[in-house]
mmCIF file of C-alpha atoms and ligand atoms in Angstrom:
data_model
loop_
_atom_site.group_PDB
_atom_site.id
_atom_site.type_symbol
_atom_site.label_atom_id
_atom_site.label_comp_id
_atom_site.label_asym_id
_atom_site.label_seq_id
_atom_site.Cartn_x
_atom_site.Cartn_y
_atom_site.Cartn_z
ATOM 1 C CA UNK A 1 96.925 46.007 84.814
ATOM 2 C CA UNK A 2 96.529 44.112 87.439
ATOM 3 C CA UNK A 3 97.747 46.015 90.509
ATOM 4 C CA UNK A 4 97.681 43.276 93.289
ATOM 5 C CA UNK A 5 100.184 41.217 91.552
ATOM 6 C CA UNK A 6 103.295 44.035 91.846
ATOM 7 C CA UNK A 7 102.679 44.568 95.451
ATOM 8 C CA UNK A 8 105.368 42.034 96.515
ATOM 9 C CA UNK A 9 107.980 43.558 94.031
ATOM 10 C CA UNK A 10 106.658 47.220 94.939
ATOM 11 C CA UNK A 11 107.141 46.507 98.863
ATOM 12 C CA UNK A 12 111.002 46.026 98.011
ATOM 13 C CA UNK A 13 111.345 49.437 97.563
ATOM 14 C CA UNK A 14 108.510 51.511 99.417
ATOM 15 C CA UNK A 15 106.507 51.320 102.734
ATOM 16 C CA UNK A 16 102.985 51.916 101.403
ATOM 17 C CA UNK A 17 103.155 49.566 98.237
ATOM 18 C CA UNK A 18 99.637 48.512 99.174
ATOM 19 C CA UNK A 19 98.488 51.597 97.730
ATOM 20 C CA UNK A 20 100.989 52.061 94.774
ATOM 21 C CA UNK A 21 99.101 52.420 91.201
ATOM 22 C CA UNK A 22 101.279 50.946 88.302
ATOM 23 C CA UNK A 23 101.222 51.710 84.775
ATOM 24 C CA UNK A 24 102.779 50.759 81.676
ATOM 25 C CA UNK A 25 105.604 52.958 80.886
ATOM 26 C CA UNK A 26 107.378 52.861 77.097
ATOM 27 C CA UNK A 27 107.026 50.378 74.549
ATOM 28 C CA UNK A 28 110.086 48.364 74.655
ATOM 29 C CA UNK A 29 110.239 44.899 73.096
ATOM 30 C CA UNK A 30 112.389 43.359 75.768
ATOM 31 C CA UNK A 31 112.065 44.097 79.499
ATOM 32 C CA UNK A 32 108.786 45.388 81.230
ATOM 33 C CA UNK A 33 108.745 49.135 82.032
ATOM 34 C CA UNK A 34 106.434 50.235 84.818
ATOM 35 C CA UNK A 35 105.521 53.565 86.308
ATOM 36 C CA UNK A 36 105.137 53.391 90.164
ATOM 37 C CA UNK A 37 103.426 56.144 92.240
ATOM 38 C CA UNK A 38 102.547 55.564 95.780
ATOM 39 C CA UNK A 39 101.691 58.540 98.433
ATOM 40 C CA UNK A 40 105.183 59.291 99.112
ATOM 41 C CA UNK A 41 107.079 58.640 96.007
ATOM 42 C CA UNK A 42 107.274 58.116 92.363
ATOM 43 C CA UNK A 43 109.163 55.945 90.330
ATOM 44 C CA UNK A 44 110.461 53.598 87.516
ATOM 45 C CA UNK A 45 110.278 49.853 87.932
ATOM 46 C CA UNK A 46 111.691 47.556 85.444
ATOM 47 C CA UNK A 47 111.773 43.894 84.949
ATOM 48 C CA UNK A 48 114.963 42.806 83.235
ATOM 49 C CA UNK A 49 114.363 40.197 80.739
ATOM 50 C CA UNK A 50 116.835 37.634 81.927
ATOM 51 C CA UNK A 51 117.050 35.374 78.695
ATOM 52 C CA UNK A 52 118.141 38.713 76.534
ATOM 53 C CA UNK A 53 120.185 39.771 79.548
ATOM 54 C CA UNK A 54 121.674 36.711 80.949
ATOM 55 C CA UNK A 55 123.522 38.542 83.878
ATOM 56 C CA UNK A 56 121.367 41.318 85.444
ATOM 57 C CA UNK A 57 123.295 41.776 88.258
ATOM 58 C CA UNK A 58 125.946 43.312 85.564
ATOM 59 C CA UNK A 59 123.299 45.220 83.743
ATOM 60 C CA UNK A 60 122.357 47.239 87.014
ATOM 61 C CA UNK A 61 126.005 47.724 88.099
ATOM 62 C CA UNK A 62 126.963 48.855 84.622
ATOM 63 C CA UNK A 63 124.107 51.550 84.893
ATOM 64 C CA UNK A 64 125.275 52.390 88.075
ATOM 65 C CA UNK A 65 128.783 53.073 86.851
ATOM 66 C CA UNK A 66 128.091 55.227 84.045
ATOM 67 C CA UNK A 67 125.648 57.298 85.713
ATOM 68 C CA UNK A 68 128.351 58.140 88.318
ATOM 69 C CA UNK A 69 130.671 59.011 85.704
ATOM 70 C CA UNK A 70 128.310 60.950 83.867
ATOM 71 C CA UNK A 71 127.178 62.948 87.337
ATOM 72 C CA UNK A 72 131.274 63.386 88.327
ATOM 73 C CA UNK A 73 132.194 67.267 88.138
ATOM 74 C CA UNK A 74 135.136 66.298 85.617
ATOM 75 C CA UNK A 75 133.296 64.872 82.759
ATOM 76 C CA UNK A 76 131.342 68.308 82.185
ATOM 77 C CA UNK A 77 128.386 66.714 81.195
ATOM 78 C CA UNK A 78 125.523 69.132 80.331
ATOM 79 C CA UNK A 79 122.209 66.755 80.251
ATOM 80 C CA UNK A 80 120.676 65.220 83.537
ATOM 81 C CA UNK A 81 121.240 61.558 84.634
ATOM 82 C CA UNK A 82 118.643 58.912 85.596
ATOM 83 C CA UNK A 83 120.022 57.390 88.643
ATOM 84 C CA UNK A 84 119.217 54.057 90.081
ATOM 85 C CA UNK A 85 117.198 53.783 92.778
ATOM 86 C CA UNK A 86 117.949 50.998 95.609
ATOM 87 C CA UNK A 87 115.273 48.633 97.328
ATOM 88 C CA UNK A 88 115.097 49.270 100.923
ATOM 89 C CA UNK A 89 117.314 46.587 101.610
ATOM 90 C CA UNK A 90 120.023 48.546 99.661
ATOM 91 C CA UNK A 91 120.077 46.425 96.458
ATOM 92 C CA UNK A 92 120.225 47.436 92.875
ATOM 93 C CA UNK A 93 118.776 44.241 91.835
ATOM 94 C CA UNK A 94 115.585 42.453 93.530
ATOM 95 C CA UNK A 95 114.789 38.904 92.714
ATOM 96 C CA UNK A 96 111.433 37.329 93.050
ATOM 97 C CA UNK A 97 110.524 33.940 91.657
ATOM 98 C CA UNK A 98 113.369 34.032 89.241
ATOM 99 C CA UNK A 99 112.584 37.428 88.074
ATOM 100 C CA UNK A 100 114.863 40.317 88.022
ATOM 101 C CA UNK A 101 113.544 43.806 88.885
ATOM 102 C CA UNK A 102 115.643 46.951 89.313
ATOM 103 C CA UNK A 103 114.273 50.709 89.626
ATOM 104 C CA UNK A 104 115.149 53.983 88.701
ATOM 105 C CA UNK A 105 114.421 57.341 90.035
ATOM 106 C CA UNK A 106 111.384 59.113 87.773
ATOM 107 C CA UNK A 107 112.752 62.351 86.133
ATOM 108 C CA UNK A 108 109.593 64.963 87.107
ATOM 109 C CA UNK A 109 108.455 67.502 83.921
ATOM 110 C CA UNK A 110 110.134 65.438 81.351
ATOM 111 C CA UNK A 111 108.277 63.529 78.387
ATOM 112 C CA UNK A 112 109.303 61.087 76.113
ATOM 113 C CA UNK A 113 108.228 61.284 72.041
ATOM 114 C CA UNK A 114 108.059 57.762 69.683
ATOM 115 C CA UNK A 115 108.699 59.857 66.330
ATOM 116 C CA UNK A 116 110.439 62.540 65.746
ATOM 117 C CA UNK A 117 108.690 65.930 64.839
ATOM 118 C CA UNK A 118 110.786 68.613 63.095
ATOM 119 C CA UNK A 119 114.476 68.899 61.954
ATOM 120 C CA UNK A 120 115.603 71.055 65.071
ATOM 121 C CA UNK A 121 114.461 67.997 67.214
ATOM 122 C CA UNK A 122 116.559 65.779 65.030
ATOM 123 C CA UNK A 123 119.422 68.105 65.518
ATOM 124 C CA UNK A 124 118.948 68.136 69.226
ATOM 125 C CA UNK A 125 118.459 64.405 69.747
ATOM 126 C CA UNK A 126 122.050 63.554 67.448
ATOM 127 C CA UNK A 127 123.608 66.278 69.603
ATOM 128 C CA UNK A 128 122.712 64.908 72.604
ATOM 129 C CA UNK A 129 123.419 61.444 71.925
ATOM 130 C CA UNK A 130 126.867 62.745 70.795
ATOM 131 C CA UNK A 131 127.542 64.474 74.078
ATOM 132 C CA UNK A 132 126.850 61.157 75.629
ATOM 133 C CA UNK A 133 129.233 59.178 73.863
ATOM 134 C CA UNK A 134 131.834 62.204 74.194
ATOM 135 C CA UNK A 135 131.275 61.995 77.973
ATOM 136 C CA UNK A 136 131.763 58.405 78.078
ATOM 137 C CA UNK A 137 135.016 58.658 76.215
ATOM 138 C CA UNK A 138 136.867 59.223 79.595
ATOM 139 C CA UNK A 139 135.570 55.997 81.518
ATOM 140 C CA UNK A 140 137.453 53.052 80.393
ATOM 141 C CA UNK A 141 135.772 50.330 78.712
ATOM 142 C CA UNK A 142 137.264 47.969 81.266
ATOM 143 C CA UNK A 143 134.903 49.321 84.042
ATOM 144 C CA UNK A 144 131.810 47.789 82.066
ATOM 145 C CA UNK A 145 131.373 44.035 82.365
ATOM 146 C CA UNK A 146 130.115 42.717 79.048
ATOM 147 C CA UNK A 147 126.141 42.744 78.419
ATOM 148 C CA UNK A 148 125.062 41.244 75.089
ATOM 149 C CA UNK A 149 128.682 39.595 73.469
ATOM 150 C CA UNK A 150 128.769 40.801 69.825
ATOM 151 C CA UNK A 151 125.821 43.011 69.907
ATOM 152 C CA UNK A 152 125.839 44.784 66.811
ATOM 153 C CA UNK A 153 128.519 42.286 64.917
ATOM 154 C CA UNK A 154 127.219 41.728 61.548
ATOM 155 C CA UNK A 155 128.806 38.874 60.633
ATOM 156 C CA UNK A 156 127.657 37.395 64.240
ATOM 157 C CA UNK A 157 123.949 38.655 63.470
ATOM 158 C CA UNK A 158 124.537 36.634 60.060
ATOM 159 C CA UNK A 159 125.773 33.417 61.507
ATOM 160 C CA UNK A 160 122.852 33.550 63.750
ATOM 161 C CA UNK A 161 120.458 33.912 60.635
ATOM 162 C CA UNK A 162 121.956 31.054 59.013
ATOM 163 C CA UNK A 163 121.376 28.966 62.341
ATOM 164 C CA UNK A 164 117.873 29.895 62.698
ATOM 165 C CA UNK A 165 117.147 28.946 59.082
ATOM 166 C CA UNK A 166 118.287 25.387 59.531
ATOM 167 C CA UNK A 167 115.976 24.989 62.667
ATOM 168 C CA UNK A 168 113.087 26.725 61.402
ATOM 169 C CA UNK A 169 109.781 25.213 60.570
ATOM 170 C CA UNK A 170 109.095 24.899 56.857
ATOM 171 C CA UNK A 171 105.743 27.190 56.847
ATOM 172 C CA UNK A 172 108.272 29.870 58.478
ATOM 173 C CA UNK A 173 110.952 29.089 56.207
ATOM 174 C CA UNK A 174 108.597 29.558 53.205
ATOM 175 C CA UNK A 175 107.018 32.723 54.250
ATOM 176 C CA UNK A 176 110.279 34.497 54.947
ATOM 177 C CA UNK A 177 112.090 33.163 51.679
ATOM 178 C CA UNK A 178 111.411 36.516 49.891
ATOM 179 C CA UNK A 179 113.054 38.659 52.843
ATOM 180 C CA UNK A 180 115.801 36.091 53.513
ATOM 181 C CA UNK A 181 116.643 36.401 49.737
ATOM 182 C CA UNK A 182 116.826 40.155 50.354
ATOM 183 C CA UNK A 183 119.042 40.115 53.307
ATOM 184 C CA UNK A 184 121.363 37.428 51.602
ATOM 185 C CA UNK A 185 121.432 39.288 48.332
ATOM 186 C CA UNK A 186 123.967 42.007 49.998
ATOM 187 C CA UNK A 187 127.151 40.486 49.962
ATOM 188 C CA UNK A 188 128.953 43.282 48.883
ATOM 189 C CA UNK A 189 127.638 45.776 51.992
ATOM 190 C CA UNK A 190 128.619 42.970 54.314
ATOM 191 C CA UNK A 191 132.117 42.700 52.828
ATOM 192 C CA UNK A 192 132.567 46.490 53.322
ATOM 193 C CA UNK A 193 131.230 46.552 56.706
ATOM 194 C CA UNK A 194 133.457 43.946 57.635
ATOM 195 C CA UNK A 195 136.494 45.698 56.047
ATOM 196 C CA UNK A 196 135.550 48.856 58.001
ATOM 197 C CA UNK A 197 135.071 47.621 61.323
ATOM 198 C CA UNK A 198 138.924 46.650 61.349
ATOM 199 C CA UNK A 199 139.704 50.187 60.895
ATOM 200 C CA UNK A 200 137.167 52.044 63.369
ATOM 201 C CA UNK A 201 137.966 52.435 67.256
ATOM 202 C CA UNK A 202 135.896 50.917 69.819
ATOM 203 C CA UNK A 203 134.285 53.308 72.086
ATOM 204 C CA UNK A 204 131.360 52.938 74.743
ATOM 205 C CA UNK A 205 128.600 53.727 72.951
ATOM 206 C CA UNK A 206 124.659 53.671 73.819
ATOM 207 C CA UNK A 207 123.584 51.183 71.243
ATOM 208 C CA UNK A 208 120.176 51.642 71.392
ATOM 209 C CA UNK A 209 119.616 55.425 70.256
ATOM 210 C CA UNK A 210 116.284 55.712 69.506
ATOM 211 C CA UNK A 211 114.173 58.919 69.811
ATOM 212 C CA UNK A 212 112.184 57.336 72.874
ATOM 213 C CA UNK A 213 115.310 56.830 74.891
ATOM 214 C CA UNK A 214 115.756 60.416 75.346
ATOM 215 C CA UNK A 215 113.595 62.581 77.855
ATOM 216 C CA UNK A 216 112.974 65.972 76.732
ATOM 217 C CA UNK A 217 112.048 68.595 79.007
ATOM 218 C CA UNK A 218 108.211 69.274 79.065
ATOM 219 C CA UNK A 219 108.362 73.220 78.981
ATOM 220 C CA UNK A 220 111.229 73.546 76.543
ATOM 221 C CA UNK A 221 110.883 70.593 74.638
ATOM 222 C CA UNK A 222 114.665 70.129 74.804
ATOM 223 C CA UNK A 223 116.599 66.806 75.272
ATOM 224 C CA UNK A 224 116.947 66.617 79.285
ATOM 225 C CA UNK A 225 118.493 63.078 79.609
ATOM 226 C CA UNK A 226 119.611 59.867 77.884
ATOM 227 C CA UNK A 227 117.739 57.014 79.267
ATOM 228 C CA UNK A 228 117.981 52.859 78.871
ATOM 229 C CA UNK A 229 121.933 52.505 79.675
ATOM 230 C CA UNK A 230 121.433 48.739 79.941
ATOM 231 C CA UNK A 231 122.971 48.389 76.183
ATOM 232 C CA UNK A 232 125.799 50.624 76.772
ATOM 233 C CA UNK A 233 129.066 48.439 75.759
ATOM 234 C CA UNK A 234 131.962 49.475 73.689
ATOM 235 C CA UNK A 235 131.105 49.571 69.941
ATOM 236 C CA UNK A 236 131.194 52.192 67.162
ATOM 237 C CA UNK A 237 129.951 55.762 66.727
ATOM 238 C CA UNK A 238 128.286 54.565 63.309
ATOM 239 C CA UNK A 239 125.932 52.349 65.662
ATOM 240 C CA UNK A 240 124.685 55.146 67.549
ATOM 241 C CA UNK A 241 124.292 57.373 64.675
ATOM 242 C CA UNK A 242 122.561 54.357 62.242
ATOM 243 C CA UNK A 243 119.962 53.779 64.957
ATOM 244 C CA UNK A 244 119.170 57.251 64.923
ATOM 245 C CA UNK A 245 118.899 57.331 61.245
ATOM 246 C CA UNK A 246 116.560 54.123 61.465
ATOM 247 C CA UNK A 247 114.122 55.240 64.149
ATOM 248 C CA UNK A 248 113.784 58.661 63.028
ATOM 249 C CA UNK A 249 114.477 58.629 58.996
ATOM 250 C CA UNK A 250 111.808 56.421 57.976
ATOM 251 C CA UNK A 251 108.062 57.648 57.352
ATOM 252 C CA UNK A 252 106.799 54.501 59.023
ATOM 253 C CA UNK A 253 106.965 52.496 62.098
ATOM 254 C CA UNK A 254 109.238 49.565 62.176
ATOM 255 C CA UNK A 255 106.660 47.430 62.228
ATOM 256 C CA UNK A 256 104.370 49.220 59.616
ATOM 257 C CA UNK A 257 103.190 46.688 56.942
ATOM 258 C CA UNK A 258 102.522 49.188 54.140
ATOM 259 C CA UNK A 259 106.178 49.557 53.073
ATOM 260 C CA UNK A 260 105.762 50.627 49.695
ATOM 261 C CA UNK A 261 104.551 53.730 50.946
ATOM 262 C CA UNK A 262 107.817 54.344 53.093
ATOM 263 C CA UNK A 263 109.744 57.360 52.485
ATOM 264 C CA UNK A 264 113.260 58.438 53.536
ATOM 265 C CA UNK A 265 113.075 61.888 55.289
ATOM 266 C CA UNK A 266 116.400 63.650 53.802
ATOM 267 C CA UNK A 267 115.866 66.631 56.149
ATOM 268 C CA UNK A 268 115.826 64.772 59.330
ATOM 269 C CA UNK A 269 118.655 63.020 58.298
ATOM 270 C CA UNK A 270 120.760 65.853 57.281
ATOM 271 C CA UNK A 271 119.806 67.525 60.706
ATOM 272 C CA UNK A 272 121.128 64.187 62.764
ATOM 273 C CA UNK A 273 124.118 64.244 60.580
ATOM 274 C CA UNK A 274 124.797 68.178 61.444
ATOM 275 C CA UNK A 275 123.888 67.722 65.371
ATOM 276 C CA UNK A 276 125.950 64.452 65.686
ATOM 277 C CA UNK A 277 129.273 65.884 64.096
ATOM 278 C CA UNK A 278 128.606 69.178 66.103
ATOM 279 C CA UNK A 279 127.899 67.307 69.248
ATOM 280 C CA UNK A 280 131.020 65.376 68.790
ATOM 281 C CA UNK A 281 133.096 68.328 68.138
ATOM 282 C CA UNK A 282 136.791 66.760 67.322
ATOM 283 C CA UNK A 283 136.350 63.829 69.214
ATOM 284 C CA UNK A 284 135.558 61.588 66.000
ATOM 285 C CA UNK A 285 138.349 60.666 63.787
ATOM 286 C CA UNK A 286 137.962 61.408 59.960
ATOM 287 C CA UNK A 287 137.392 57.679 59.336
ATOM 288 C CA UNK A 288 134.741 57.870 61.977
ATOM 289 C CA UNK A 289 132.959 60.566 60.471
ATOM 290 C CA UNK A 290 133.268 58.498 56.809
ATOM 291 C CA UNK A 291 131.715 55.553 58.686
ATOM 292 C CA UNK A 292 128.512 57.398 59.427
ATOM 293 C CA UNK A 293 126.509 56.994 56.356
ATOM 294 C CA UNK A 294 127.690 53.413 56.746
ATOM 295 C CA UNK A 295 125.998 53.216 60.048
ATOM 296 C CA UNK A 296 122.547 55.007 58.538
ATOM 297 C CA UNK A 297 122.345 51.727 56.223
ATOM 298 C CA UNK A 298 123.969 48.844 58.792
ATOM 299 C CA UNK A 299 121.260 49.497 61.331
ATOM 300 C CA UNK A 300 118.318 48.866 59.782
ATOM 301 C CA UNK A 301 120.391 46.131 58.139
ATOM 302 C CA UNK A 302 121.026 44.395 61.393
ATOM 303 C CA UNK A 303 118.025 44.801 63.426
ATOM 304 C CA UNK A 304 116.456 43.619 60.408
ATOM 305 C CA UNK A 305 117.949 40.273 60.361
ATOM 306 C CA UNK A 306 117.723 39.986 63.953
ATOM 307 C CA UNK A 307 113.857 40.501 63.673
ATOM 308 C CA UNK A 308 114.018 37.716 60.580
ATOM 309 C CA UNK A 309 115.989 35.628 63.014
ATOM 310 C CA UNK A 310 113.892 35.980 65.472
ATOM 311 C CA UNK A 311 110.579 35.109 63.217
ATOM 312 C CA UNK A 312 112.526 32.025 62.073
ATOM 313 C CA UNK A 313 113.150 30.999 65.831
ATOM 314 C CA UNK A 314 109.364 31.214 66.752
ATOM 315 C CA UNK A 315 109.609 34.674 68.190
ATOM 316 C CA UNK A 316 111.750 33.906 71.335
ATOM 317 C CA UNK A 317 113.421 37.395 71.769
ATOM 318 C CA UNK A 318 110.991 40.439 70.591
ATOM 319 C CA UNK A 319 107.788 40.609 71.867
ATOM 320 C CA UNK A 320 105.209 40.538 69.433
ATOM 321 C CA UNK A 321 101.168 40.697 69.424
ATOM 322 C CA UNK A 322 100.373 39.489 65.999
ATOM 323 C CA UNK A 323 101.091 36.845 63.903
ATOM 324 C CA UNK A 324 104.149 37.612 61.147
ATOM 325 C CA UNK A 325 105.256 40.399 63.379
ATOM 326 C CA UNK A 326 108.506 39.668 63.444
ATOM 327 C CA UNK A 327 108.719 39.208 59.623
ATOM 328 C CA UNK A 328 106.846 42.273 58.745
ATOM 329 C CA UNK A 329 109.624 44.358 61.063
ATOM 330 C CA UNK A 330 112.352 42.462 59.313
ATOM 331 C CA UNK A 331 110.681 43.334 55.784
ATOM 332 C CA UNK A 332 110.275 46.784 56.882
ATOM 333 C CA UNK A 333 113.681 47.241 58.246
ATOM 334 C CA UNK A 334 115.058 45.904 54.881
ATOM 335 C CA UNK A 335 112.827 48.434 52.971
ATOM 336 C CA UNK A 336 114.319 51.049 54.967
ATOM 337 C CA UNK A 337 117.862 49.831 54.313
ATOM 338 C CA UNK A 338 117.125 49.969 50.541
ATOM 339 C CA UNK A 339 115.940 53.621 50.774
ATOM 340 C CA UNK A 340 119.091 54.918 52.968
ATOM 341 C CA UNK A 341 121.131 53.046 50.475
ATOM 342 C CA UNK A 342 119.658 55.003 47.932
ATOM 343 C CA UNK A 343 119.791 58.302 49.657
ATOM 344 C CA UNK A 344 123.296 57.949 50.586
ATOM 345 C CA UNK A 345 124.358 57.083 47.010
ATOM 346 C CA UNK A 346 122.748 59.931 45.702
ATOM 347 C CA UNK A 347 124.325 62.560 48.064
ATOM 348 C CA UNK A 348 127.847 60.806 47.286
ATOM 349 C CA UNK A 349 127.131 61.134 43.745
ATOM 350 C CA UNK A 350 126.105 64.962 44.084
ATOM 351 C CA UNK A 351 129.462 65.363 45.742
ATOM 352 C CA UNK A 352 131.371 64.031 42.978
ATOM 353 C CA UNK A 353 129.744 66.142 40.630
ATOM 354 C CA UNK A 354 130.470 69.347 42.780
ATOM 355 C CA UNK A 355 133.953 68.243 43.664
HETATM 356 C C1 GN1 B 1 115.356 46.046 71.476
HETATM 357 O O1 GN1 B 1 113.357 46.626 74.023
HETATM 358 P P1 GN1 B 1 114.036 47.682 73.095
HETATM 359 O O2 GN1 B 1 113.223 48.531 72.242
HETATM 360 O O3 GN1 B 1 114.705 48.919 74.136
HETATM 361 C C2 GN1 B 1 116.749 45.860 71.422
HETATM 362 C C3 GN1 B 1 117.241 46.749 70.309
HETATM 363 C C4 GN1 B 1 115.958 46.838 68.986
HETATM 364 C C5 GN1 B 1 115.042 47.217 69.581
HETATM 365 C C6 GN1 B 1 113.804 47.314 68.069
HETATM 366 C C7 GN1 B 1 118.687 44.602 74.236
HETATM 367 O O4 GN1 B 1 115.003 47.433 72.217
HETATM 368 O O5 GN1 B 1 118.653 46.452 70.255
HETATM 369 O O6 GN1 B 1 116.799 47.881 68.299
HETATM 370 O O7 GN1 B 1 114.618 46.212 70.380
HETATM 371 N N1 GN1 B 1 117.070 45.864 72.649
HETATM 372 C C8 GN1 B 1 117.785 44.590 72.781
HETATM 373 O O8 GN1 B 1 112.858 47.807 68.380
HETATM 374 O O9 GN1 B 1 118.178 43.587 71.989
HETATM 375 MG MG1 MG B 2 116.440 49.327 74.924
#
């Protein structure tokens, strides 16, 4: 990593930028996240992708609103909160050459994990994301600015897929045909989701609840803080539950290509469900609890369709490192959708037999 290219931005935050060490952090597909260490401080620096987040100022302002709400005594939130770090000029957002930067305080003695390791961790993860949404239940949705319109709106995402098909190259369209057909064969599921969302209450949700958006205490291995607040927006609880299932229950990474070997980790699912419901402790309505099994199928379906759209649009949104990367991701997520569908159906059948 070329350290000198970051001196200009780092010097907006510290006086000893010349001696800063800058290293990549995490593996996000949208923003560039860096860890900055100098002799006097350690913090997280992030370049906000302004093609994805057209209003970066709103992103940093929302994060500040959420952090202070979570930190307020009345909120009674039991986890730590990552707080924005203003620049030396007191700004939450710094702009250099049309690039948008923000910083966050580094949380000592914590680690992130990219894959769930056991059922207890699944329970703890879901419990803490549930507590996060529960704490935000007392924050009015009007206090947040819109970030990405219709982020997890399935019909919107499918209309974007339709539009991408129209302008795609013949080569990409041909390669993607089996995956497009697979997504398009799910009309019944789409209709089911469309009906359901009419009945669900909107809440402020996190919308990116993968396990690596949680900091764990290095010593106790317990959840410490929910991070990446950039997509906190009005949404449905099933989105947050579903994204945990999407990122924890498949036995393979979201871009693995050996998808016929993918398995659905039922024991992890059960603990995610138990932890989420326990963490919501009476906040969720009956229909929201019922919606969680749909969310488990919906999130691989939505994210998969977004990967497919981006493949057809020549990979302009998600970072890719190989040819067909987004197409591989789309096929992978569709496979996970099928496995989640089979699993949910099997548990529903079992319940009918028992009931
Ligand atoms: C993006 O960049 P990252 O990993 O935080 C995306 C999520 C997807 C995820 C898939 C703003 O998140 O919605 O689930 O990639 N974020 C945005 O890996 O689009
Ligand atoms: Mg994110």
